[in-house]
PDB file of C-alpha atoms in Angstrom:
ATOM      1  CA  MET A   1     -16.880   6.870  -4.525  1.00  0.00           C
ATOM      2  CA  GLY A   2     -20.637   6.700  -4.036  1.00  0.00           C
ATOM      3  CA  LEU A   3     -20.922   6.592  -7.678  1.00  0.00           C
ATOM      4  CA  CYS A   4     -18.474   3.655  -7.696  1.00  0.00           C
ATOM      5  CA  ARG A   5     -19.855   1.737  -5.198  1.00  0.00           C
ATOM      6  CA  ASN A   6     -23.782   1.789  -7.125  1.00  0.00           C
ATOM      7  CA  LEU A   7     -21.961   0.939 -10.263  1.00  0.00           C
ATOM      8  CA  VAL A   8     -20.450  -1.965  -8.818  1.00  0.00           C
ATOM      9  CA  ASN A   9     -23.063  -3.553  -6.826  1.00  0.00           C
ATOM     10  CA  THR A  10     -25.563  -2.825 -10.084  1.00  0.00           C
ATOM     11  CA  PHE A  11     -22.995  -5.503 -11.861  1.00  0.00           C
ATOM     12  CA  ASN A  12     -22.270  -7.949  -8.697  1.00  0.00           C
ATOM     13  CA  LEU A  13     -26.023  -8.055  -8.626  1.00  0.00           C
ATOM     14  CA  SER A  14     -27.299  -9.056 -11.712  1.00  0.00           C
ATOM     15  CA  TRP A  15     -26.083 -11.943 -13.674  1.00  0.00           C
ATOM     16  CA  LEU A  16     -27.821 -10.337 -16.533  1.00  0.00           C
ATOM     17  CA  LYS A  17     -25.035  -7.123 -16.474  1.00  0.00           C
ATOM     18  CA  LYS A  18     -22.100  -9.831 -15.844  1.00  0.00           C
ATOM     19  CA  ARG A  19     -23.549 -10.943 -18.779  1.00  0.00           C
ATOM     20  CA  ASP A  20     -23.886  -8.287 -20.963  1.00  0.00           C
ATOM     21  CA  LEU A  21     -20.421  -6.818 -19.217  1.00  0.00           C
ATOM     22  CA  ARG A  22     -18.676  -9.942 -20.585  1.00  0.00           C
ATOM     23  CA  LYS A  23     -19.721  -9.293 -24.304  1.00  0.00           C
ATOM     24  CA  ALA A  24     -19.000  -5.657 -24.263  1.00  0.00           C
ATOM     25  CA  GLN A  25     -15.668  -6.662 -22.703  1.00  0.00           C
ATOM     26  CA  THR A  26     -14.818  -8.439 -26.011  1.00  0.00           C
ATOM     27  CA  GLU A  27     -16.286  -5.873 -28.210  1.00  0.00           C
ATOM     28  CA  THR A  28     -14.067  -3.060 -26.628  1.00  0.00           C
ATOM     29  CA  ASN A  29     -11.061  -5.231 -26.029  1.00  0.00           C
ATOM     30  CA  VAL A  30     -10.528  -4.717 -21.963  1.00  0.00           C
ATOM     31  CA  PRO A  31      -9.476  -7.463 -19.975  1.00  0.00           C
ATOM     32  CA  GLN A  32     -11.963  -9.647 -18.984  1.00  0.00           C
ATOM     33  CA  HIS A  33     -11.833  -8.756 -15.290  1.00  0.00           C
ATOM     34  CA  ASN A  34     -14.632  -8.536 -12.134  1.00  0.00           C
ATOM     35  CA  LEU A  35     -15.759  -5.252 -11.087  1.00  0.00           C
ATOM     36  CA  VAL A  36     -14.187  -5.105  -7.440  1.00  0.00           C
ATOM     37  CA  LEU A  37     -16.396  -3.475  -3.934  1.00  0.00           C
ATOM     38  CA  ASP A  38     -14.600  -1.870  -1.418  1.00  0.00           C
ATOM     39  CA  VAL A  39     -14.471  -3.138   2.456  1.00  0.00           C
ATOM     40  CA  ALA A  40     -15.160  -0.366   4.811  1.00  0.00           C
ATOM     41  CA  THR A  41     -12.214  -1.881   7.267  1.00  0.00           C
ATOM     42  CA  ARG A  42      -9.440  -2.161   4.154  1.00  0.00           C
ATOM     43  CA  TRP A  43      -8.777   1.305   2.925  1.00  0.00           C
ATOM     44  CA  GLY A  44      -6.742  -0.377   0.280  1.00  0.00           C
ATOM     45  CA  THR A  45      -9.431  -1.814  -1.604  1.00  0.00           C
ATOM     46  CA  LYS A  46     -11.127   1.801  -2.157  1.00  0.00           C
ATOM     47  CA  GLN A  47      -8.230   2.266  -4.845  1.00  0.00           C
ATOM     48  CA  LYS A  48      -8.582  -1.514  -6.447  1.00  0.00           C
ATOM     49  CA  MET A  49     -12.456  -0.368  -6.975  1.00  0.00           C
ATOM     50  CA  ILE A  50     -11.645   2.557  -8.373  1.00  0.00           C
ATOM     51  CA  GLU A  51      -8.668   1.323 -10.528  1.00  0.00           C
ATOM     52  CA  ARG A  52     -11.127  -1.545 -12.274  1.00  0.00           C
ATOM     53  CA  VAL A  53     -13.449   1.068 -12.427  1.00  0.00           C
ATOM     54  CA  LEU A  54     -11.341   3.151 -14.566  1.00  0.00           C
ATOM     55  CA  GLU A  55     -10.182   0.197 -16.595  1.00  0.00           C
ATOM     56  CA  GLN A  56     -13.156  -1.130 -17.473  1.00  0.00           C
ATOM     57  CA  LEU A  57     -15.172   2.486 -18.212  1.00  0.00           C
ATOM     58  CA  PRO A  58     -15.060   1.459 -22.057  1.00  0.00           C
ATOM     59  CA  ALA A  59     -17.165  -1.714 -21.068  1.00  0.00           C
ATOM     60  CA  ILE A  60     -19.537  -0.598 -18.994  1.00  0.00           C
ATOM     61  CA  ARG A  61     -20.071   2.655 -20.764  1.00  0.00           C
ATOM     62  CA  ARG A  62     -21.502   0.423 -23.496  1.00  0.00           C
ATOM     63  CA  VAL A  63     -23.506  -1.672 -21.447  1.00  0.00           C
ATOM     64  CA  LEU A  64     -25.360   1.122 -19.588  1.00  0.00           C
ATOM     65  CA  VAL A  65     -26.057   3.368 -22.889  1.00  0.00           C
ATOM     66  CA  GLU A  66     -28.611   0.807 -23.740  1.00  0.00           C
ATOM     67  CA  ASP A  67     -30.446   0.470 -20.003  1.00  0.00           C
ATOM     68  CA  ARG A  68     -32.658   3.518 -19.002  1.00  0.00           C
ATOM     69  CA  LYS A  69     -33.188   2.465 -16.055  1.00  0.00           C
ATOM     70  CA  HIS A  70     -28.967   2.680 -14.809  1.00  0.00           C
ATOM     71  CA  GLY A  71     -28.102   4.875 -17.404  1.00  0.00           C
ATOM     72  CA  HIS A  72     -27.637   7.194 -14.540  1.00  0.00           C
ATOM     73  CA  LEU A  73     -24.706   5.585 -12.961  1.00  0.00           C
ATOM     74  CA  ASN A  74     -22.801   6.261 -16.295  1.00  0.00           C
ATOM     75  CA  PRO A  75     -19.631   8.271 -15.047  1.00  0.00           C
ATOM     76  CA  THR A  76     -19.503  11.886 -16.563  1.00  0.00           C
ATOM     77  CA  TRP A  77     -15.982  12.841 -17.387  1.00  0.00           C
ATOM     78  CA  GLN A  78     -15.894  15.059 -14.154  1.00  0.00           C
ATOM     79  CA  ASP A  79     -16.429  11.614 -12.328  1.00  0.00           C
ATOM     80  CA  VAL A  80     -13.805  10.032 -13.698  1.00  0.00           C
ATOM     81  CA  SER A  81     -11.437  13.326 -13.540  1.00  0.00           C
ATOM     82  CA  VAL A  82     -12.185  12.603  -9.812  1.00  0.00           C
ATOM     83  CA  LEU A  83     -11.472   9.063  -9.687  1.00  0.00           C
ATOM     84  CA  GLU A  84      -8.650   9.517 -11.930  1.00  0.00           C
ATOM     85  CA  SER A  85      -6.854  12.143  -9.461  1.00  0.00           C
ATOM     86  CA  ILE A  86      -7.435   9.849  -6.093  1.00  0.00           C
ATOM     87  CA  ASN A  87      -6.022   6.809  -7.903  1.00  0.00           C
ATOM     88  CA  ALA A  88      -3.307   8.666  -8.554  1.00  0.00           C
ATOM     89  CA  ALA A  89      -2.449   9.294  -5.285  1.00  0.00           C
ATOM     90  CA  ILE A  90      -2.927   6.318  -3.453  1.00  0.00           C
ATOM     91  CA  LYS A  91      -2.039   3.940  -5.872  1.00  0.00           C
ATOM     92  CA  PRO A  92       1.852   4.618  -5.164  1.00  0.00           C
ATOM     93  CA  VAL A  93       1.032   3.361  -1.586  1.00  0.00           C
ATOM     94  CA  ALA A  94      -1.701   0.920  -2.117  1.00  0.00           C
ATOM     95  CA  ASP A  95       1.524  -1.807  -2.602  1.00  0.00           C
ATOM     96  CA  PHE A  96       2.610  -1.550   1.279  1.00  0.00           C
ATOM     97  CA  THR A  97      -1.307  -2.264   3.009  1.00  0.00           C
ATOM     98  CA  ASP A  98      -1.149  -5.774   2.399  1.00  0.00           C
ATOM     99  CA  VAL A  99       2.321  -6.318   3.598  1.00  0.00           C
ATOM    100  CA  LEU A 100       2.383  -4.291   6.605  1.00  0.00           C
ATOM    101  CA  SER A 101      -0.547  -5.713   7.856  1.00  0.00           C
ATOM    102  CA  GLY A 102       0.525  -9.013   9.008  1.00  0.00           C
ATOM    103  CA  GLU A 103       0.311 -10.706  11.949  1.00  0.00           C
ATOM    104  CA  ARG A 104       2.952 -13.932  11.621  1.00  0.00           C
ATOM    105  CA  TYR A 105       5.674 -11.662  10.796  1.00  0.00           C
ATOM    106  CA  VAL A 106       7.069  -8.539  12.080  1.00  0.00           C
ATOM    107  CA  THR A 107       6.288  -5.398  10.750  1.00  0.00           C
ATOM    108  CA  VAL A 108       7.075  -2.852  13.152  1.00  0.00           C
ATOM    109  CA  SER A 109      10.857  -2.590  11.436  1.00  0.00           C
ATOM    110  CA  SER A 110       9.243  -1.451   8.101  1.00  0.00           C
ATOM    111  CA  VAL A 111       7.336   1.032   9.159  1.00  0.00           C
ATOM    112  CA  LYS A 112      10.164   3.510   9.726  1.00  0.00           C
ATOM    113  CA  PRO A 113      11.873   2.699   6.288  1.00  0.00           C
ATOM    114  CA  VAL A 114       8.051   2.690   4.402  1.00  0.00           C
ATOM    115  CA  LEU A 115       7.302   6.033   6.284  1.00  0.00           C
ATOM    116  CA  GLU A 116      10.483   7.798   4.968  1.00  0.00           C
ATOM    117  CA  LEU A 117       9.836   6.848   1.526  1.00  0.00           C
ATOM    118  CA  LEU A 118       6.407   7.275   1.581  1.00  0.00           C
ATOM    119  CA  GLN A 119       6.999  11.126   3.034  1.00  0.00           C
ATOM    120  CA  GLY A 120      10.072  11.438   0.921  1.00  0.00           C
ATOM    121  CA  LYS A 121       9.744  10.026  -2.554  1.00  0.00           C
ATOM    122  CA  LEU A 122       6.115   8.172  -2.844  1.00  0.00           C
ATOM    123  CA  LEU A 123       4.079  11.042  -1.768  1.00  0.00           C
ATOM    124  CA  SER A 124       6.334  14.345  -2.713  1.00  0.00           C
ATOM    125  CA  PRO A 125       4.025  16.871  -5.342  1.00  0.00           C
ATOM    126  CA  ASP A 126       4.506  16.442  -8.997  1.00  0.00           C
ATOM    127  CA  PRO A 127       4.240  18.760 -11.402  1.00  0.00           C
ATOM    128  CA  ASN A 128       1.650  16.925 -13.529  1.00  0.00           C
ATOM    129  CA  ASP A 129      -0.601  16.184 -10.211  1.00  0.00           C
ATOM    130  CA  THR A 130      -3.847  17.477 -10.699  1.00  0.00           C
ATOM    131  CA  ALA A 131      -4.890  20.046  -7.659  1.00  0.00           C
ATOM    132  CA  LEU A 132      -7.383  17.103  -6.364  1.00  0.00           C
ATOM    133  CA  THR A 133      -4.104  15.022  -6.266  1.00  0.00           C
ATOM    134  CA  ALA A 134      -1.853  17.499  -4.710  1.00  0.00           C
ATOM    135  CA  ASN A 135      -3.951  17.873  -1.605  1.00  0.00           C
ATOM    136  CA  ILE A 136      -4.749  14.313  -1.336  1.00  0.00           C
ATOM    137  CA  LYS A 137      -1.004  13.984  -0.818  1.00  0.00           C
ATOM    138  CA  ALA A 138      -0.618  16.300   1.651  1.00  0.00           C
ATOM    139  CA  ASN A 139      -3.309  15.300   3.491  1.00  0.00           C
ATOM    140  CA  MET A 140      -1.804  11.974   4.220  1.00  0.00           C
ATOM    141  CA  CYS A 141       1.696  13.238   4.556  1.00  0.00           C
ATOM    142  CA  LYS A 142       0.113  15.250   7.544  1.00  0.00           C
ATOM    143  CA  VAL A 143      -1.803  12.893   9.243  1.00  0.00           C
ATOM    144  CA  LEU A 144       1.356  10.161   8.642  1.00  0.00           C
ATOM    145  CA  LYS A 145       3.313  13.188  10.390  1.00  0.00           C
ATOM    146  CA  THR A 146       1.142  13.545  13.038  1.00  0.00           C
ATOM    147  CA  LYS A 147       0.607  10.093  13.711  1.00  0.00           C
ATOM    148  CA  TYR A 148       4.261   8.891  13.979  1.00  0.00           C
ATOM    149  CA  SER A 149       5.595  11.975  15.749  1.00  0.00           C
ATOM    150  CA  PRO A 150       5.591  11.544  19.329  1.00  0.00           C
ATOM    151  CA  SER A 151       8.799  10.427  20.756  1.00  0.00           C
ATOM    152  CA  GLU A 152       8.329   7.227  21.854  1.00  0.00           C
ATOM    153  CA  ILE A 153       6.988   5.766  18.879  1.00  0.00           C
ATOM    154  CA  GLN A 154       9.726   7.172  17.123  1.00  0.00           C
ATOM    155  CA  ASN A 155      12.362   5.371  19.792  1.00  0.00           C
ATOM    156  CA  LEU A 156      10.776   2.424  19.375  1.00  0.00           C
ATOM    157  CA  LEU A 157      10.225   2.225  15.528  1.00  0.00           C
ATOM    158  CA  THR A 158      13.904   3.113  15.307  1.00  0.00           C
ATOM    159  CA  LYS A 159      14.981   0.638  17.919  1.00  0.00           C
ATOM    160  CA  ALA A 160      13.117  -1.655  15.762  1.00  0.00           C
ATOM    161  CA  THR A 161      15.069  -0.961  12.703  1.00  0.00           C
ATOM    162  CA  ILE A 162      18.307  -0.685  13.871  1.00  0.00           C
ATOM    163  CA  LEU A 163      17.899  -4.382  15.009  1.00  0.00           C
ATOM    164  CA  ASP A 164      16.473  -5.747  11.785  1.00  0.00           C
ATOM    165  CA  PRO A 165      19.486  -6.241   9.854  1.00  0.00           C
ATOM    166  CA  ARG A 166      17.948  -5.809   6.483  1.00  0.00           C
ATOM    167  CA  TYR A 167      17.445  -1.858   7.401  1.00  0.00           C
ATOM    168  CA  ARG A 168      20.261  -1.247   9.455  1.00  0.00           C
ATOM    169  CA  SER A 169      23.065  -0.041   6.907  1.00  0.00           C
ATOM    170  CA  THR A 170      19.855   2.813   5.788  1.00  0.00           C
ATOM    171  CA  MET A 171      20.285   4.682   8.758  1.00  0.00           C
ATOM    172  CA  GLU A 172      22.244   7.677   7.546  1.00  0.00           C
ATOM    173  CA  ASP A 173      22.362   9.568  11.161  1.00  0.00           C
ATOM    174  CA  ALA A 174      25.538   8.226  12.870  1.00  0.00           C
ATOM    175  CA  GLU A 175      24.650   9.902  15.759  1.00  0.00           C
ATOM    176  CA  VAL A 176      21.329   8.878  16.226  1.00  0.00           C
ATOM    177  CA  LEU A 177      22.216   5.278  15.447  1.00  0.00           C
ATOM    178  CA  ASP A 178      25.121   5.204  18.271  1.00  0.00           C
ATOM    179  CA  ASP A 179      22.197   6.510  20.840  1.00  0.00           C
ATOM    180  CA  VAL A 180      19.907   4.215  20.267  1.00  0.00           C
ATOM    181  CA  LYS A 181      22.967   1.176  20.452  1.00  0.00           C
ATOM    182  CA  GLU A 182      23.541   2.308  23.865  1.00  0.00           C
ATOM    183  CA  LYS A 183      20.114   2.677  24.928  1.00  0.00           C
ATOM    184  CA  LEU A 184      19.377  -0.955  23.382  1.00  0.00           C
ATOM    185  CA  LEU A 185      22.655  -2.124  25.400  1.00  0.00           C
ATOM    186  CA  GLN A 186      21.596  -0.402  28.508  1.00  0.00           C
ATOM    187  CA  GLU A 187      18.310  -1.812  28.438  1.00  0.00           C
ATOM    188  CA  LEU A 188      19.938  -5.403  28.341  1.00  0.00           C
ATOM    189  CA  LEU A 189      22.526  -4.635  31.403  1.00  0.00           C
ATOM    190  CA  ASP A 190      19.458  -3.640  32.979  1.00  0.00           C
ATOM    191  CA  MET A 191      17.703  -6.843  33.085  1.00  0.00           C
ATOM    192  CA  ASN A 192      17.341  -8.999  35.567  1.00  0.00           C
ATOM    193  CA  GLU A 193      17.806 -13.284  35.005  1.00  0.00           C
ATOM    194  CA  GLU A 194      14.024 -13.657  35.409  1.00  0.00           C
ATOM    195  CA  GLU A 195      13.606 -10.901  32.490  1.00  0.00           C
ATOM    196  CA  LEU A 196      16.294 -12.953  30.427  1.00  0.00           C
ATOM    197  CA  LYS A 197      15.048 -15.703  31.219  1.00  0.00           C
ATOM    198  CA  ARG A 198      11.325 -14.739  29.567  1.00  0.00           C
ATOM    199  CA  GLU A 199      13.275 -13.104  26.955  1.00  0.00           C
ATOM    200  CA  CYS A 200      14.672 -15.979  25.737  1.00  0.00           C
ATOM    201  CA  ALA A 201      11.882 -18.624  26.164  1.00  0.00           C
ATOM    202  CA  SER A 202      10.007 -15.999  24.034  1.00  0.00           C
ATOM    203  CA  GLY A 203      12.724 -16.272  21.725  1.00  0.00           C
ATOM    204  CA  GLU A 204      12.268 -19.643  21.429  1.00  0.00           C
ATOM    205  CA  ASN A 205       8.944 -20.045  20.899  1.00  0.00           C
ATOM    206  CA  CYS A 206       8.980 -17.036  18.022  1.00  0.00           C
ATOM    207  CA  VAL A 207      11.653 -19.820  16.471  1.00  0.00           C
ATOM    208  CA  LYS A 208       9.302 -22.814  16.785  1.00  0.00           C
ATOM    209  CA  ALA A 209       6.421 -20.716  15.754  1.00  0.00           C
ATOM    210  CA  ALA A 210       7.837 -20.355  12.480  1.00  0.00           C
ATOM    211  CA  GLY A 211       9.125 -23.576  11.963  1.00  0.00           C
ATOM    212  CA  VAL A 212       5.191 -24.633  12.391  1.00  0.00           C
ATOM    213  CA  SER A 213       4.035 -22.148   9.717  1.00  0.00           C
ATOM    214  CA  GLU A 214       7.168 -23.047   6.951  1.00  0.00           C
ATOM    215  CA  GLY A 215       5.043 -26.568   7.292  1.00  0.00           C
ATOM    216  CA  SER A 216       1.894 -25.149   6.899  1.00  0.00           C
ATOM    217  CA  GLU A 217      -0.064 -24.337   3.664  1.00  0.00           C
ATOM    218  CA  SER A 218       0.640 -20.349   4.281  1.00  0.00           C
ATOM    219  CA  GLU A 219       3.077 -18.552   3.059  1.00  0.00           C
ATOM    220  CA  PRO A 220       6.402 -18.566   5.638  1.00  0.00           C
ATOM    221  CA  PRO A 221       7.131 -15.224   7.542  1.00  0.00           C
ATOM    222  CA  ALA A 222      10.672 -15.163   5.724  1.00  0.00           C
ATOM    223  CA  THR A 223       8.976 -15.503   2.385  1.00  0.00           C
ATOM    224  CA  LYS A 224       6.765 -11.882   3.483  1.00  0.00           C
ATOM    225  CA  LYS A 225       9.788 -10.255   4.625  1.00  0.00           C
ATOM    226  CA  LYS A 226      11.797 -10.847   2.121  1.00  0.00           C
ATOM    227  CA  ARG A 227       8.462  -9.568  -0.146  1.00  0.00           C
ATOM    228  CA  LEU A 228       8.452  -6.344   1.924  1.00  0.00           C
ATOM    229  CA  CYS A 229      11.972  -5.559   1.605  1.00  0.00           C
ATOM    230  CA  ASP A 230      12.301  -6.169  -1.657  1.00  0.00           C
ATOM    231  CA  LEU A 231       9.101  -4.124  -2.700  1.00  0.00           C
ATOM    232  CA  LEU A 232      11.348  -0.892  -0.953  1.00  0.00           C
ATOM    233  CA  GLN A 233      14.328  -1.625  -2.612  1.00  0.00           C
ATOM    234  CA  ILE A 234      12.268  -1.425  -5.962  1.00  0.00           C
ATOM    235  CA  ARG A 235      10.317   1.270  -5.398  1.00  0.00           C
ATOM    236  CA  ARG A 236      13.537   3.244  -4.314  1.00  0.00           C
ATOM    237  CA  THR A 237      15.201   2.020  -7.309  1.00  0.00           C
ATOM    238  CA  GLN A 238      12.352   3.117 -10.033  1.00  0.00           C
ATOM    239  CA  LEU A 239      12.304   6.498  -8.381  1.00  0.00           C
ATOM    240  CA  THR A 240      16.238   6.783  -8.438  1.00  0.00           C
ATOM    241  CA  SER A 241      16.021   5.438 -12.554  1.00  0.00           C
ATOM    242  CA  HIS A 242      13.546   8.398 -13.029  1.00  0.00           C
ATOM    243  CA  GLN A 243      15.068  11.405 -11.398  1.00  0.00           C
ATOM    244  CA  THR A 244      18.178   9.974 -13.731  1.00  0.00           C
ATOM    245  CA  LEU A 245      16.456  10.114 -16.989  1.00  0.00           C
ATOM    246  CA  ALA A 246      15.072  13.463 -16.017  1.00  0.00           C
ATOM    247  CA  SER A 247      18.396  14.811 -15.214  1.00  0.00           C
ATOM    248  CA  VAL A 248      20.019  13.897 -18.192  1.00  0.00           C
ATOM    249  CA  PRO A 249      19.932  16.769 -20.741  1.00  0.00           C
ATOM    250  CA  LYS A 250      17.479  15.966 -24.056  1.00  0.00           C
ATOM    251  CA  ARG A 251      19.720  16.276 -27.515  1.00  0.00           C
ATOM    252  CA  VAL A 252      18.745  18.959 -29.746  1.00  0.00           C
TER     253      VAL A 252
END
């Protein structure tokens, strides 16, 4: 990661390097994209930085091979192997980071479906994974499981998922579904008149806020929600298709 940051900074802080990179991109027939520097507060940018360095590797090497001062930044085959392993591990989950980081729309109801998809499919071991990729996936699953394992968090996520019509039908455990429904109903019955008024007022404010955001230049919350739902569905469809193709016997 340090090598990538030094590499990106070397090109981004020099107009001569940018010029040479453009020329090398044309000569090596790679997309004319700028290099991306990661941001400490958003881990998804690390994946974008690594992916862009790997994409631009032929052009980068073309520039650095003639530069004695920065020639040491030219990635070795060991560096490339490590970067490819890291990218293979974190790329499948990168699509969800921006969508789940929203502040103008509800994301809590999507956490449980996303976790199930990550732990059950996207981060599951693959025969083609390197040892480093498999290790990163296993550690990511371990961290996610530990973070969301407390019963209080699980109850909250399950309630939010059931209340969201996009995911309600995905609840497979009928016993858990009925139990959570009873708890939600009991919570409503236990609320006094003042609490109900506050909840109704809060709901009206949310509707008004949604109407204001739809009239603004920013993207409406409903569109964002649909994108996340579509993303989950696309991922499930792709994984199902791959599994179906893998199970079809090849003709001799």
